[in-house]
């Protein structure tokens, strides 16, 4: 807008004739919400897990005697494109499980050779002699065998950290009972029997250890690796009835209660003057407890000592046949245990499950739990849990479990009745007022989880959630 010289610029806004809203709010009582917090989630795991009272801060899981076969996972170190195995991780191989000579393990690790296999390439063929141990550093390998009518069948899927062909270390005439085929591009470390025997010729500790392993009698076990109970059935007349007893594990595992703590501080001036209409201390405490419960659920999933992902038996870990979470994979996960109570999956994994169902024209049912409609498969609800991690490669895990003490399932551990308890196994203890007029409260939560028998918990690993077609 142009203004002529000498003319006066006038304000076009009319004069204020009533009280402004900014000034009026100073005298008004506003309607306000309690402090909100985005971190709060549904925490279905804490709600659905049966909690068992623990006395003395520890819970001992007594089991029938079982024999470990050393079917763990092998860990690798990657430097650029070069992959090496951590020497101590070779102790996961059954033949080397109790071998403790670190120098020999170091040399065995150096003898491992890196090989690359393209998708579809055969790593080992069924019926060929098995003279090489394969350590799978990266990729997916399918174990393919012959069906009852001669057709090919996928017997299982192996993923990062798995190994196969370990019988070659102790059996001279070992052969492959299946064909190992690369489902994706694979990076594999190989260790031949000749390399091991050559080293054993000059390393007395390794030679003696392998000789002791070969001479061990095969332990009689049932299909679960437990010491058998001798029984007789179907006999007639005066048959000799076998004698037996149930042997127990002499060193049962004990779960100690873990702790999550923080010190909440509130200034006395805030507590004294700003408690209307909401008590500031109560609101501070409410949000702190919510954060503790969120951390508790995260620990129950991811803690290395007692978390569900770390404590799942390796025999109960499955790999998806096509990477994505198909109904077939969920069925296989369900078939590994009786009395499945629920699945636990990241919300993005549940979305991927829905996409795979839609591709097959399936419409999964829902079940009503506590007023919520929860998606389910075969009648087993699939609860969301955002504490299950997602890798950089956009893969995650899906957990399935049986719960309850009577069902020999997964249970939560807590100790109620602790001093200054405000919720089960959670206390708020007054710590005093310091010289800066700050009131301190120690907020503590005690918890843990126990897997009573290995088949109570199963995990579908390396589930792809970023594939849209």
Tab-separated table of C-alpha atoms in Angstrom, residues 206-436:
chain	number	residue	atom	x	y	z
A	206	UNK	CA	42.435	-82.342	21.916
A	207	UNK	CA	43.375	-85.923	21.090
A	208	UNK	CA	42.477	-87.137	24.581
A	209	UNK	CA	39.233	-85.182	24.594
A	210	UNK	CA	38.047	-86.593	21.259
A	211	UNK	CA	38.995	-90.104	22.342
A	212	UNK	CA	36.969	-89.667	25.525
A	213	UNK	CA	33.970	-88.418	23.542
A	214	UNK	CA	34.100	-91.410	21.191
A	215	UNK	CA	34.301	-93.843	24.109
A	216	UNK	CA	31.307	-92.418	25.945
A	217	UNK	CA	28.331	-94.782	25.960
A	218	UNK	CA	25.189	-93.340	24.480
A	219	UNK	CA	22.913	-92.085	27.232
A	220	UNK	CA	19.495	-93.684	27.281
A	221	UNK	CA	17.009	-90.857	27.067
A	222	UNK	CA	13.459	-90.235	26.002
A	223	UNK	CA	12.591	-87.985	23.057
A	224	UNK	CA	12.995	-84.924	25.280
A	225	UNK	CA	16.527	-85.803	26.431
A	226	UNK	CA	15.383	-86.810	29.920
A	227	UNK	CA	16.591	-89.828	31.877
A	228	UNK	CA	14.094	-92.631	31.091
A	229	UNK	CA	11.604	-94.250	33.452
A	230	UNK	CA	11.548	-98.000	32.799
A	231	UNK	CA	8.008	-99.368	32.507
A	232	UNK	CA	6.375	-102.550	31.344
A	233	UNK	CA	3.001	-102.716	29.618
A	234	UNK	CA	0.923	-105.305	27.789
A	235	UNK	CA	2.483	-108.304	29.470
A	236	UNK	CA	0.614	-111.367	30.701
A	237	UNK	CA	1.385	-114.027	33.275
A	238	UNK	CA	4.226	-113.625	35.726
A	239	UNK	CA	6.460	-111.333	33.712
A	240	UNK	CA	9.340	-109.607	35.458
A	241	UNK	CA	8.331	-106.025	36.220
A	242	UNK	CA	11.227	-103.563	35.751
A	243	UNK	CA	12.547	-101.486	38.628
A	244	UNK	CA	12.944	-97.753	38.165
A	245	UNK	CA	13.191	-94.347	39.809
A	246	UNK	CA	12.849	-90.762	38.644
A	247	UNK	CA	16.208	-89.025	38.662
A	248	UNK	CA	16.356	-85.278	39.332
A	249	UNK	CA	18.682	-82.602	38.080
A	250	UNK	CA	21.358	-82.246	40.770
A	251	UNK	CA	22.001	-78.581	39.951
A	252	UNK	CA	18.618	-76.962	39.359
A	253	UNK	CA	18.491	-73.408	38.139
A	254	UNK	CA	17.570	-70.631	40.535
A	255	UNK	CA	15.960	-67.393	39.383
A	256	UNK	CA	16.727	-64.400	41.592
A	257	UNK	CA	14.319	-61.495	41.590
A	258	UNK	CA	15.598	-58.627	39.491
A	259	UNK	CA	15.077	-55.009	40.488
A	260	UNK	CA	14.227	-51.745	38.767
A	261	UNK	CA	14.668	-48.609	40.868
A	262	UNK	CA	14.692	-44.854	40.686
A	263	UNK	CA	14.704	-41.949	43.141
A	264	UNK	CA	11.809	-39.548	42.639
A	265	UNK	CA	12.453	-36.007	43.862
A	266	UNK	CA	9.769	-33.382	44.488
A	267	UNK	CA	10.453	-29.852	45.769
A	268	UNK	CA	8.639	-29.045	48.995
A	269	UNK	CA	7.392	-25.754	47.531
A	270	UNK	CA	5.681	-27.650	44.704
A	271	UNK	CA	4.214	-30.179	47.105
A	272	UNK	CA	2.956	-27.426	49.429
A	273	UNK	CA	1.617	-24.759	47.074
A	274	UNK	CA	0.614	-26.464	43.828
A	275	UNK	CA	-1.515	-29.384	44.963
A	276	UNK	CA	-4.885	-28.102	43.783
A	277	UNK	CA	-6.788	-29.498	41.999
A	278	UNK	CA	-4.252	-32.322	41.466
A	279	UNK	CA	-1.761	-33.643	43.974
A	280	UNK	CA	1.629	-33.059	42.352
A	281	UNK	CA	3.382	-35.797	44.300
A	282	UNK	CA	0.746	-38.361	43.324
A	283	UNK	CA	0.994	-37.414	39.640
A	284	UNK	CA	4.786	-37.577	39.707
A	285	UNK	CA	4.592	-40.956	41.373
A	286	UNK	CA	1.950	-42.262	38.944
A	287	UNK	CA	4.085	-41.500	35.896
A	288	UNK	CA	7.195	-42.920	37.564
A	289	UNK	CA	5.398	-46.198	38.299
A	290	UNK	CA	4.191	-46.367	34.702
A	291	UNK	CA	7.790	-45.992	33.506
A	292	UNK	CA	8.942	-48.723	35.917
A	293	UNK	CA	6.276	-51.121	34.658
A	294	UNK	CA	7.277	-50.418	31.069
A	295	UNK	CA	10.889	-51.202	31.956
A	296	UNK	CA	9.753	-54.335	33.776
A	297	UNK	CA	8.036	-55.689	30.676
A	298	UNK	CA	11.059	-54.819	28.556
A	299	UNK	CA	13.305	-56.769	30.929
A	300	UNK	CA	10.978	-59.770	30.909
A	301	UNK	CA	11.364	-59.907	27.131
A	302	UNK	CA	14.987	-58.872	26.556
A	303	UNK	CA	17.024	-59.475	29.725
A	304	UNK	CA	19.996	-61.766	29.018
A	305	UNK	CA	19.551	-63.683	32.282
A	306	UNK	CA	15.815	-64.346	32.509
A	307	UNK	CA	14.228	-62.688	29.449
A	308	UNK	CA	11.962	-64.760	27.235
A	309	UNK	CA	13.994	-64.277	24.045
A	310	UNK	CA	17.292	-65.283	25.657
A	311	UNK	CA	15.906	-68.211	27.664
A	312	UNK	CA	14.037	-69.983	24.900
A	313	UNK	CA	15.524	-73.449	24.373
A	314	UNK	CA	17.340	-73.734	21.051
A	315	UNK	CA	15.236	-76.754	20.186
A	316	UNK	CA	12.166	-74.502	20.413
A	317	UNK	CA	13.514	-71.807	18.081
A	318	UNK	CA	12.074	-71.927	14.575
A	319	UNK	CA	12.829	-70.101	11.340
A	320	UNK	CA	10.107	-68.985	8.895
A	321	UNK	CA	10.197	-71.044	5.710
A	322	UNK	CA	9.815	-68.042	3.439
A	323	UNK	CA	10.961	-65.258	5.749
A	324	UNK	CA	7.489	-63.784	6.251
A	325	UNK	CA	5.195	-64.934	9.101
A	326	UNK	CA	2.914	-67.332	7.235
A	327	UNK	CA	0.044	-69.357	8.765
A	328	UNK	CA	2.204	-72.457	8.221
A	329	UNK	CA	4.926	-71.017	10.457
A	330	UNK	CA	2.421	-70.143	13.176
A	331	UNK	CA	1.006	-73.668	12.968
A	332	UNK	CA	4.462	-75.161	13.396
A	333	UNK	CA	5.092	-72.891	16.360
A	334	UNK	CA	1.813	-74.021	17.929
A	335	UNK	CA	2.549	-77.700	17.296
A	336	UNK	CA	5.712	-77.616	19.408
A	337	UNK	CA	3.821	-77.425	22.704
A	338	UNK	CA	0.522	-78.321	24.285
A	339	UNK	CA	-1.849	-75.824	25.839
A	340	UNK	CA	-0.636	-72.697	24.056
A	341	UNK	CA	-2.021	-69.673	25.872
A	342	UNK	CA	-1.017	-66.783	23.624
A	343	UNK	CA	1.318	-65.347	21.013
A	344	UNK	CA	3.339	-62.216	21.672
A	345	UNK	CA	4.434	-60.106	18.683
A	346	UNK	CA	5.460	-56.569	17.830
A	347	UNK	CA	2.540	-54.588	16.385
A	348	UNK	CA	4.370	-54.388	13.049
A	349	UNK	CA	4.732	-58.181	13.087
A	350	UNK	CA	0.990	-58.518	13.682
A	351	UNK	CA	0.451	-56.285	10.659
A	352	UNK	CA	2.724	-58.570	8.610
A	353	UNK	CA	0.762	-61.607	9.817
A	354	UNK	CA	-2.430	-59.941	8.612
A	355	UNK	CA	-0.921	-59.301	5.178
A	356	UNK	CA	0.077	-62.942	4.795
A	357	UNK	CA	-3.407	-64.067	5.856
A	358	UNK	CA	-4.973	-61.733	3.300
A	359	UNK	CA	-2.772	-63.161	0.542
A	360	UNK	CA	-4.253	-66.596	1.234
A	361	UNK	CA	-7.795	-65.327	1.587
A	362	UNK	CA	-7.845	-66.091	5.313
A	363	UNK	CA	-9.701	-64.031	7.860
A	364	UNK	CA	-8.303	-64.717	11.342
A	365	UNK	CA	-10.743	-64.800	14.208
A	366	UNK	CA	-10.754	-62.471	17.176
A	367	UNK	CA	-11.278	-63.252	20.837
A	368	UNK	CA	-12.587	-60.899	23.494
A	369	UNK	CA	-10.272	-60.421	26.460
A	370	UNK	CA	-10.963	-57.794	29.125
A	371	UNK	CA	-13.291	-55.967	26.758
A	372	UNK	CA	-10.751	-55.882	23.903
A	373	UNK	CA	-11.044	-57.671	20.575
A	374	UNK	CA	-7.703	-59.442	20.085
A	375	UNK	CA	-6.714	-61.131	16.788
A	376	UNK	CA	-6.128	-64.864	17.123
A	377	UNK	CA	-5.000	-67.913	15.184
A	378	UNK	CA	-6.423	-71.360	15.941
A	379	UNK	CA	-8.126	-69.778	18.935
A	380	UNK	CA	-4.822	-68.553	20.428
A	381	UNK	CA	-4.769	-64.740	20.881
A	382	UNK	CA	-1.952	-62.682	19.362
A	383	UNK	CA	-1.102	-59.897	21.810
A	384	UNK	CA	0.936	-56.838	20.778
A	385	UNK	CA	4.215	-56.128	22.561
A	386	UNK	CA	6.369	-53.235	21.386
A	387	UNK	CA	9.264	-54.434	23.584
A	388	UNK	CA	10.156	-57.202	21.118
A	389	UNK	CA	13.039	-55.695	19.138
A	390	UNK	CA	13.137	-55.089	15.392
A	391	UNK	CA	16.547	-55.401	13.747
A	392	UNK	CA	18.045	-53.024	11.186
A	393	UNK	CA	17.133	-55.612	8.553
A	394	UNK	CA	13.474	-55.248	9.640
A	395	UNK	CA	13.254	-58.699	11.159
A	396	UNK	CA	11.741	-59.547	14.516
A	397	UNK	CA	10.562	-62.491	16.615
A	398	UNK	CA	7.179	-63.958	17.495
A	399	UNK	CA	6.813	-65.622	20.906
A	400	UNK	CA	4.385	-68.398	21.768
A	401	UNK	CA	4.037	-69.799	25.264
A	402	UNK	CA	2.179	-71.975	27.676
A	403	UNK	CA	1.742	-70.357	31.081
A	404	UNK	CA	0.930	-71.401	34.618
A	405	UNK	CA	2.487	-73.348	37.456
A	406	UNK	CA	0.162	-76.343	37.135
A	407	UNK	CA	0.700	-76.472	33.360
A	408	UNK	CA	4.510	-76.452	33.684
A	409	UNK	CA	4.595	-73.264	31.685
A	410	UNK	CA	6.087	-69.784	31.913
A	411	UNK	CA	5.464	-67.895	35.145
A	412	UNK	CA	6.224	-64.443	36.476
A	413	UNK	CA	7.987	-64.114	39.816
A	414	UNK	CA	7.291	-61.477	42.430
A	415	UNK	CA	7.411	-60.998	46.179
A	416	UNK	CA	4.464	-59.235	47.756
A	417	UNK	CA	4.257	-57.872	51.270
A	418	UNK	CA	7.471	-55.836	51.051
A	419	UNK	CA	7.713	-52.649	53.176
A	420	UNK	CA	5.901	-49.552	51.850
A	421	UNK	CA	4.252	-51.555	49.062
A	422	UNK	CA	1.729	-49.675	46.916
A	423	UNK	CA	1.307	-52.358	44.214
A	424	UNK	CA	2.258	-56.044	44.215
A	425	UNK	CA	6.060	-56.228	44.514
A	426	UNK	CA	6.406	-52.445	44.048
A	427	UNK	CA	7.221	-50.101	46.909
A	428	UNK	CA	7.650	-46.366	47.438
A	429	UNK	CA	9.899	-45.539	50.378
A	430	UNK	CA	10.332	-42.041	51.852
A	431	UNK	CA	14.035	-41.152	51.941
A	432	UNK	CA	13.873	-37.751	53.610
A	433	UNK	CA	14.303	-34.063	52.741
A	434	UNK	CA	17.731	-32.681	51.841
A	435	UNK	CA	19.217	-29.215	52.353
A	436	UNK	CA	17.784	-28.031	49.045
